[in-house]
GROMACS .gro file of C-alpha atoms in nm:
model
  336
    1MET     CA    1   2.581  -0.774  -2.623
    2PRO     CA    2   2.756  -0.582  -2.336
    3CYS     CA    3   2.671  -0.713  -1.974
    4SER     CA    4   2.401  -0.555  -1.770
    5ARG     CA    5   2.515  -0.389  -1.435
    6PHE     CA    6   2.289  -0.682  -1.285
    7LYS     CA    7   2.501  -0.957  -1.380
    8THR     CA    8   2.254  -1.212  -1.303
    9PHE     CA    9   2.007  -1.102  -1.546
   10THR     CA   10   2.037  -1.321  -1.839
   11LEU     CA   11   1.824  -1.413  -2.161
   12GLN     CA   12   1.866  -1.722  -2.361
   13ASP     CA   13   1.864  -1.667  -2.739
   14ASN     CA   14   1.529  -1.790  -2.875
   15PRO     CA   15   1.499  -1.809  -3.250
   16THR     CA   16   1.118  -1.825  -3.242
   17ALA     CA   17   1.089  -1.481  -3.092
   18ALA     CA   18   1.139  -1.294  -3.413
   19LEU     CA   19   1.140  -0.914  -3.426
   20ALA     CA   20   0.880  -0.733  -3.600
   21PRO     CA   21   0.983  -0.560  -3.911
   22ARG     CA   22   1.166  -0.224  -3.823
   23SER     CA   23   1.114  -0.236  -3.438
   24SER     CA   24   1.177   0.085  -3.225
   25TYR     CA   25   1.497  -0.054  -3.115
   26GLN     CA   26   1.629  -0.109  -3.479
   27THR     CA   27   1.506   0.253  -3.568
   28VAL     CA   28   1.711   0.402  -3.285
   29TRP     CA   29   2.007   0.160  -3.324
   30GLU     CA   30   2.040   0.242  -3.701
   31MET     CA   31   2.042   0.618  -3.629
   32PHE     CA   32   2.355   0.592  -3.415
   33ALA     CA   33   2.530   0.266  -3.522
   34ASN     CA   34   2.752   0.441  -3.764
   35GLN     CA   35   2.815   0.743  -3.563
   36SER     CA   36   3.177   0.832  -3.438
   37GLU     CA   37   3.241   0.886  -3.075
   38LEU     CA   38   3.262   1.245  -3.140
   39GLU     CA   39   2.917   1.256  -3.294
   40ARG     CA   40   2.766   1.063  -3.013
   41ASP     CA   41   2.912   1.313  -2.770
   42THR     CA   42   2.783   1.597  -2.960
   43PHE     CA   43   2.413   1.448  -2.933
   44LEU     CA   44   2.445   1.477  -2.564
   45GLN     CA   45   2.471   1.853  -2.565
   46ASP     CA   46   2.168   2.067  -2.550
   47VAL     CA   47   1.907   1.800  -2.534
   48PHE     CA   48   1.726   1.921  -2.217
   49PRO     CA   49   1.406   2.094  -2.275
   50SER     CA   50   1.309   2.436  -2.138
   51GLY     CA   51   1.145   2.386  -1.801
   52PHE     CA   52   1.358   2.083  -1.722
   53LEU     CA   53   1.404   2.056  -1.330
   54TRP     CA   54   1.736   1.964  -1.194
   55GLY     CA   55   1.754   1.805  -0.847
   56THR     CA   56   1.860   1.510  -0.634
   57SER     CA   57   1.665   1.230  -0.492
   58THR     CA   58   1.664   0.973  -0.205
   59GLY     CA   59   1.458   0.696  -0.068
   60ALA     CA   60   1.283   0.679   0.283
   61PHE     CA   61   1.473   0.341   0.390
   62ASN     CA   62   1.815   0.465   0.272
   63ILE     CA   63   1.811   0.792   0.496
   64GLU     CA   64   1.542   0.821   0.756
   65GLY     CA   65   1.634   0.581   1.024
   66ALA     CA   66   1.405   0.582   1.334
   67TRP     CA   67   1.299   0.251   1.203
   68ALA     CA   68   1.067   0.172   1.496
   69GLU     CA   69   1.005   0.513   1.638
   70ASP     CA   70   0.677   0.701   1.675
   71GLY     CA   71   0.468   0.399   1.579
   72LYS     CA   72   0.629   0.319   1.241
   73GLY     CA   73   0.568  -0.041   1.140
   74GLU     CA   74   0.847  -0.295   1.014
   75SER     CA   75   0.915  -0.309   0.651
   76ILE     CA   76   1.030  -0.611   0.446
   77TRP     CA   77   1.372  -0.428   0.424
   78ASP     CA   78   1.377  -0.381   0.789
   79GLN     CA   79   1.330  -0.762   0.846
   80PHE     CA   80   1.573  -0.838   0.574
   81GLY     CA   81   1.844  -0.650   0.742
   82HIS     CA   82   1.782  -0.787   1.092
   83GLU     CA   83   1.774  -1.134   0.973
   84GLY     CA   84   2.136  -1.084   0.850
   85HIS     CA   85   2.081  -1.087   0.480
   86VAL     CA   86   2.257  -0.775   0.411
   87TYR     CA   87   2.635  -0.744   0.362
   88MET     CA   88   2.828  -0.753   0.682
   89ASN     CA   89   2.489  -0.753   0.857
   90GLN     CA   90   2.418  -0.400   0.810
   91THR     CA   91   2.094  -0.227   0.888
   92THR     CA   92   1.951   0.109   0.822
   93ASP     CA   93   1.801   0.144   1.175
   94VAL     CA   94   1.989   0.493   1.204
   95ALA     CA   95   2.090   0.549   0.841
   96CYS     CA   96   2.144   0.922   0.786
   97ASP     CA   97   1.907   0.998   1.069
   98SER     CA   98   1.699   1.218   0.842
   99TYR     CA   99   1.391   1.172   1.048
  100HIS     CA  100   1.555   1.377   1.308
  101LYS     CA  101   1.725   1.637   1.082
  102THR     CA  102   1.467   1.776   0.864
  103SER     CA  103   1.578   2.133   0.882
  104TYR     CA  104   1.954   2.026   0.841
  105ASP     CA  105   1.883   1.812   0.522
  106VAL     CA  106   1.699   2.114   0.373
  107TYR     CA  107   1.995   2.349   0.470
  108LEU     CA  108   2.227   2.101   0.276
  109LEU     CA  109   1.991   2.084  -0.019
  110ARG     CA  110   1.994   2.462  -0.043
  111GLY     CA  111   2.373   2.447  -0.076
  112LEU     CA  112   2.333   2.238  -0.387
  113HIS     CA  113   2.087   2.485  -0.545
  114PRO     CA  114   1.848   2.202  -0.671
  115GLN     CA  115   1.520   2.296  -0.828
  116LEU     CA  116   1.363   1.964  -0.714
  117TYR     CA  117   1.391   1.706  -0.455
  118LYS     CA  118   1.259   1.358  -0.501
  119PHE     CA  119   1.197   1.158  -0.185
  120SER     CA  120   0.993   0.872  -0.090
  121ILE     CA  121   0.726   0.822   0.175
  122SER     CA  122   0.767   0.511   0.396
  123TRP     CA  123   0.439   0.335   0.365
  124PRO     CA  124   0.488   0.159   0.715
  125ARG     CA  125   0.566   0.490   0.873
  126ILE     CA  126   0.216   0.614   0.749
  127PHE     CA  127   0.024   0.301   0.767
  128PRO     CA  128   0.214   0.069   1.031
  129ALA     CA  129   0.030  -0.224   0.939
  130GLY     CA  130  -0.027  -0.151   0.567
  131THR     CA  131  -0.392  -0.018   0.593
  132ASN     CA  132  -0.554   0.300   0.713
  133GLU     CA  133  -0.697   0.103   1.019
  134THR     CA  134  -0.403   0.252   1.183
  135ILE     CA  135  -0.232   0.574   1.100
  136GLY     CA  136   0.114   0.700   1.207
  137PHE     CA  137   0.040   1.069   1.257
  138LYS     CA  138   0.365   1.154   1.381
  139GLY     CA  139   0.500   1.019   1.058
  140VAL     CA  140   0.249   1.223   0.879
  141ASP     CA  141   0.376   1.523   1.071
  142TYR     CA  142   0.737   1.438   0.969
  143TYR     CA  143   0.655   1.455   0.591
  144ASN     CA  144   0.435   1.771   0.622
  145GLN     CA  145   0.724   1.950   0.781
  146LEU     CA  146   0.966   1.825   0.517
  147ILE     CA  147   0.741   1.930   0.229
  148ASP     CA  148   0.674   2.287   0.393
  149ARG     CA  149   1.052   2.332   0.435
  150LEU     CA  150   1.125   2.229   0.096
  151LEU     CA  151   0.879   2.481  -0.041
  152GLU     CA  152   1.017   2.770   0.179
  153ALA     CA  153   1.353   2.694   0.027
  154ASN     CA  154   1.200   2.716  -0.323
  155ILE     CA  155   1.266   2.338  -0.377
  156GLU     CA  156   0.999   2.152  -0.564
  157PRO     CA  157   0.905   1.822  -0.365
  158MET     CA  158   0.866   1.524  -0.581
  159VAL     CA  159   0.719   1.224  -0.387
  160THR     CA  160   0.753   0.867  -0.461
  161LEU     CA  161   0.496   0.641  -0.304
  162PHE     CA  162   0.670   0.318  -0.318
  163HIS     CA  163   1.057   0.283  -0.304
  164TRP     CA  164   1.066  -0.075  -0.218
  165ASP     CA  165   0.995  -0.072   0.148
  166LEU     CA  166   0.654  -0.263   0.178
  167PRO     CA  167   0.503  -0.312   0.515
  168GLN     CA  168   0.595  -0.642   0.652
  169ALA     CA  169   0.240  -0.701   0.756
  170LEU     CA  170   0.134  -0.720   0.395
  171GLN     CA  171   0.415  -0.942   0.297
  172VAL     CA  172   0.281  -1.180   0.533
  173LEU     CA  173  -0.036  -1.179   0.315
  174GLY     CA  174   0.154  -1.239   0.000
  175GLY     CA  175   0.289  -0.899  -0.075
  176TRP     CA  176   0.298  -0.807  -0.449
  177GLN     CA  177   0.180  -1.174  -0.529
  178ASN     CA  178  -0.154  -1.108  -0.371
  179ASP     CA  179  -0.404  -0.906  -0.586
  180SER     CA  180  -0.535  -0.756  -0.266
  181ILE     CA  181  -0.244  -0.535  -0.240
  182ILE     CA  182  -0.369  -0.320  -0.529
  183ASP     CA  183  -0.636  -0.204  -0.313
  184ALA     CA  184  -0.434  -0.154  -0.026
  185PHE     CA  185  -0.178   0.054  -0.219
  186ALA     CA  186  -0.454   0.259  -0.380
  187ASN     CA  187  -0.588   0.340  -0.031
  188TYR     CA  188  -0.245   0.431   0.077
  189ALA     CA  189  -0.197   0.669  -0.224
  190ASP     CA  190  -0.544   0.817  -0.166
  191PHE     CA  191  -0.438   0.926   0.179
  192CYS     CA  192  -0.132   1.072   0.060
  193PHE     CA  193  -0.281   1.257  -0.222
  194ALA     CA  194  -0.563   1.405   0.020
  195THR     CA  195  -0.300   1.480   0.291
  196PHE     CA  196  -0.014   1.628   0.087
  197GLY     CA  197  -0.133   1.672  -0.245
  198ASP     CA  198  -0.223   2.047  -0.188
  199ARG     CA  199   0.153   2.131  -0.199
  200VAL     CA  200   0.305   1.824  -0.395
  201LYS     CA  201   0.260   1.851  -0.762
  202PHE     CA  202   0.472   1.568  -0.877
  203TRP     CA  203   0.397   1.200  -0.784
  204VAL     CA  204   0.584   0.882  -0.857
  205THR     CA  205   0.389   0.572  -0.794
  206PHE     CA  206   0.685   0.312  -0.812
  207HIS     CA  207   1.051   0.360  -0.809
  208GLU     CA  208   1.205   0.098  -1.052
  209PRO     CA  209   0.974  -0.174  -1.073
  210TRP     CA  210   1.194  -0.399  -1.256
  211VAL     CA  211   1.420  -0.429  -0.947
  212ILE     CA  212   1.133  -0.488  -0.733
  213SER     CA  213   1.017  -0.786  -0.967
  214TYR     CA  214   1.361  -0.934  -1.067
  215ALA     CA  215   1.579  -0.864  -0.752
  216GLY     CA  216   1.297  -0.913  -0.513
  217TYR     CA  217   1.115  -1.226  -0.656
  218GLY     CA  218   1.350  -1.351  -0.922
  219THR     CA  219   1.701  -1.368  -0.781
  220GLY     CA  220   1.611  -1.299  -0.413
  221GLU     CA  221   1.878  -1.054  -0.371
  222HIS     CA  222   1.634  -0.806  -0.228
  223PRO     CA  223   1.365  -0.867   0.013
  224PRO     CA  224   1.126  -1.048   0.034
  225GLY     CA  225   1.419  -1.286  -0.105
  226ILE     CA  226   1.208  -1.507  -0.331
  227THR     CA  227   1.387  -1.691  -0.612
  228ASP     CA  228   1.133  -1.758  -0.890
  229PRO     CA  229   1.220  -1.569  -1.195
  230GLY     CA  230   0.993  -1.770  -1.417
  231ILE     CA  231   0.667  -1.715  -1.245
  232ALA     CA  232   0.686  -1.491  -0.937
  233SER     CA  233   0.862  -1.219  -1.129
  234TYR     CA  234   0.599  -1.186  -1.392
  235LYS     CA  235   0.322  -1.194  -1.151
  236VAL     CA  236   0.466  -0.921  -0.940
  237ALA     CA  237   0.529  -0.700  -1.245
  238HIS     CA  238   0.164  -0.754  -1.349
  239THR     CA  239   0.018  -0.663  -1.014
  240ILE     CA  240   0.254  -0.356  -0.986
  241LEU     CA  241   0.134  -0.236  -1.329
  242LYS     CA  242  -0.237  -0.282  -1.238
  243ALA     CA  243  -0.161  -0.088  -0.909
  244HIS     CA  244   0.007   0.198  -1.103
  245ALA     CA  245  -0.292   0.224  -1.332
  246LYS     CA  246  -0.538   0.220  -1.037
  247VAL     CA  247  -0.366   0.484  -0.851
  248TRP     CA  248  -0.311   0.705  -1.166
  249HIS     CA  249  -0.684   0.675  -1.237
  250LEU     CA  250  -0.756   0.761  -0.881
  251TYR     CA  251  -0.563   1.077  -0.895
  252ASN     CA  252  -0.706   1.172  -1.245
  253ASP     CA  253  -1.070   1.121  -1.139
  254ARG     CA  254  -1.052   1.265  -0.782
  255TYR     CA  255  -0.771   1.496  -0.744
  256ARG     CA  256  -0.615   1.640  -1.072
  257SER     CA  257  -0.870   1.891  -1.149
  258GLN     CA  258  -0.822   2.061  -0.801
  259GLN     CA  259  -0.453   1.987  -0.725
  260GLN     CA  260  -0.311   2.012  -1.082
  261GLY     CA  261  -0.053   1.756  -1.021
  262ARG     CA  262   0.103   1.492  -1.229
  263VAL     CA  263   0.162   1.120  -1.176
  264GLY     CA  264   0.413   0.891  -1.337
  265LEU     CA  265   0.675   0.620  -1.246
  266VAL     CA  266   1.026   0.576  -1.255
  267LEU     CA  267   1.180   0.303  -1.474
  268ASN     CA  268   1.545   0.189  -1.474
  269SER     CA  269   1.722   0.050  -1.778
  270ASP     CA  270   2.076  -0.037  -1.919
  271TRP     CA  271   2.129   0.027  -2.292
  272ALA     CA  272   2.235  -0.287  -2.489
  273GLU     CA  273   2.425  -0.267  -2.824
  274PRO     CA  274   2.500  -0.588  -3.061
  275GLN     CA  275   2.834  -0.729  -3.023
  276THR     CA  276   2.861  -0.744  -3.392
  277PRO     CA  277   2.636  -0.469  -3.531
  278ALA     CA  278   2.615  -0.629  -3.886
  279ASN     CA  279   2.485  -0.949  -3.730
  280SER     CA  280   2.105  -0.955  -3.713
  281GLU     CA  281   2.099  -1.208  -3.420
  282ASP     CA  282   2.305  -0.982  -3.223
  283VAL     CA  283   2.072  -0.693  -3.298
  284ASN     CA  284   1.789  -0.920  -3.198
  285ALA     CA  285   1.958  -1.010  -2.887
  286SER     CA  286   1.994  -0.634  -2.783
  287GLU     CA  287   1.631  -0.578  -2.870
  288ARG     CA  288   1.535  -0.865  -2.662
  289TYR     CA  289   1.744  -0.758  -2.362
  290LEU     CA  290   1.580  -0.406  -2.361
  291GLN     CA  291   1.247  -0.538  -2.394
  292PHE     CA  292   1.283  -0.759  -2.097
  293MET     CA  293   1.413  -0.466  -1.895
  294LEU     CA  294   1.251  -0.159  -2.029
  295GLY     CA  295   0.979  -0.271  -2.246
  296TRP     CA  296   0.846  -0.496  -1.977
  297PHE     CA  297   0.708  -0.186  -1.797
  298ALA     CA  298   0.727   0.090  -2.056
  299HIS     CA  299   0.524  -0.081  -2.331
  300PRO     CA  300   0.217  -0.142  -2.136
  301VAL     CA  301   0.209   0.211  -2.001
  302PHE     CA  302   0.316   0.432  -2.287
  303VAL     CA  303   0.236   0.228  -2.588
  304ASN     CA  304  -0.062   0.010  -2.619
  305GLY     CA  305  -0.143  -0.144  -2.269
  306ASP     CA  306   0.009  -0.472  -2.360
  307TYR     CA  307   0.343  -0.635  -2.318
  308PRO     CA  308   0.594  -0.634  -2.610
  309ASP     CA  309   0.546  -0.931  -2.855
  310ILE     CA  310   0.907  -1.045  -2.794
  311LEU     CA  311   0.862  -1.074  -2.437
  312LYS     CA  312   0.532  -1.266  -2.481
  313ALA     CA  313   0.686  -1.498  -2.726
  314GLN     CA  314   0.971  -1.600  -2.529
  315ILE     CA  315   0.772  -1.632  -2.216
  316GLN     CA  316   0.535  -1.880  -2.409
  317GLU     CA  317   0.841  -2.086  -2.525
  318GLU     CA  318   0.960  -2.097  -2.176
  319GLU     CA  319   0.622  -2.223  -2.061
  320LYS     CA  320   0.620  -2.507  -2.305
  321THR     CA  321   0.959  -2.597  -2.182
  322TRP     CA  322   0.841  -2.592  -1.811
  323VAL     CA  323   0.542  -2.813  -1.932
  324LEU     CA  324   0.769  -3.063  -2.095
  325GLU     CA  325   0.996  -3.086  -1.806
  326GLU     CA  326   0.706  -3.140  -1.575
  327VAL     CA  327   0.560  -3.433  -1.792
  328PHE     CA  328   0.920  -3.571  -1.826
  329HIS     CA  329   0.962  -3.584  -1.434
  330ARG     CA  330   0.608  -3.722  -1.386
  331TYR     CA  331   0.666  -3.989  -1.642
  332LYS     CA  332   1.009  -4.064  -1.480
  333TYR     CA  333   0.869  -4.100  -1.148
  334SER     CA  334   0.573  -4.316  -1.266
  335LEU     CA  335   0.847  -4.553  -1.384
  336THR     CA  336   1.017  -4.586  -1.059
   0.00000   0.00000   0.00000
């Protein structure tokens, strides 16, 4: 199976996690497995439906700068960079300085002729302490101005509520490992819907939750820098999915009828192909890889509200291994 772009993401083969007959991956793979390169390239033509919006995207932390201006609170990425965990001790204290260059940024966007611009709101710029007890009104003004100027340029705004920059004040309470963050996120989303929803018709709750869960709490490459892929990653993913569901229903129940907007989430995934297409174990490994990356989040949201069977079966096997290892260590300790 080809390597993922995240080289640290590995899955051990587990014979007990058998595929269900004719899984979705097998169906897709069998459609393309015997195609020539020319046939595959032909498939890529004319696949975009009418009404498809072409655009560009950014994330608040990547471009805004002004990391502590106008009452903005610290995010986990701010702290991560200031503590020297980023390559060459780099920070985004200034970044592209977009916070001070709204008009210029929209001018540059117009030169690209996009139909849509996806950007994120910085949670700690709106709620410096993570809750609505303190509101960053100058930050609210910044996003109001950006949205208005995009619309004046005939560019549709698509707003991401969470693009990884969690308020540090909430991380101190456990971040995405603490279920209380679900209500905090819903309150933040509620404020954004009420404040910007008269003009914003496309909302994204989470940008790439796999990265948040795995790089932030599995490998620790991203803040908060926790290395616990066996427990923390699964816990965080579960919390994020519940937060997404709560915010979707919040919008559906309270805002959709009046604002007529749409709410979704952005999922990232690589494509996996079997090393030897005729080898069923290689096909199984490819399926398992995609289920642990894409299916982990897509299956609960778009299929039946539950995790893929393959993922659940492998986790159960891992749990058995952890229990056996714990028993062994305790037994060994009792003998010393």
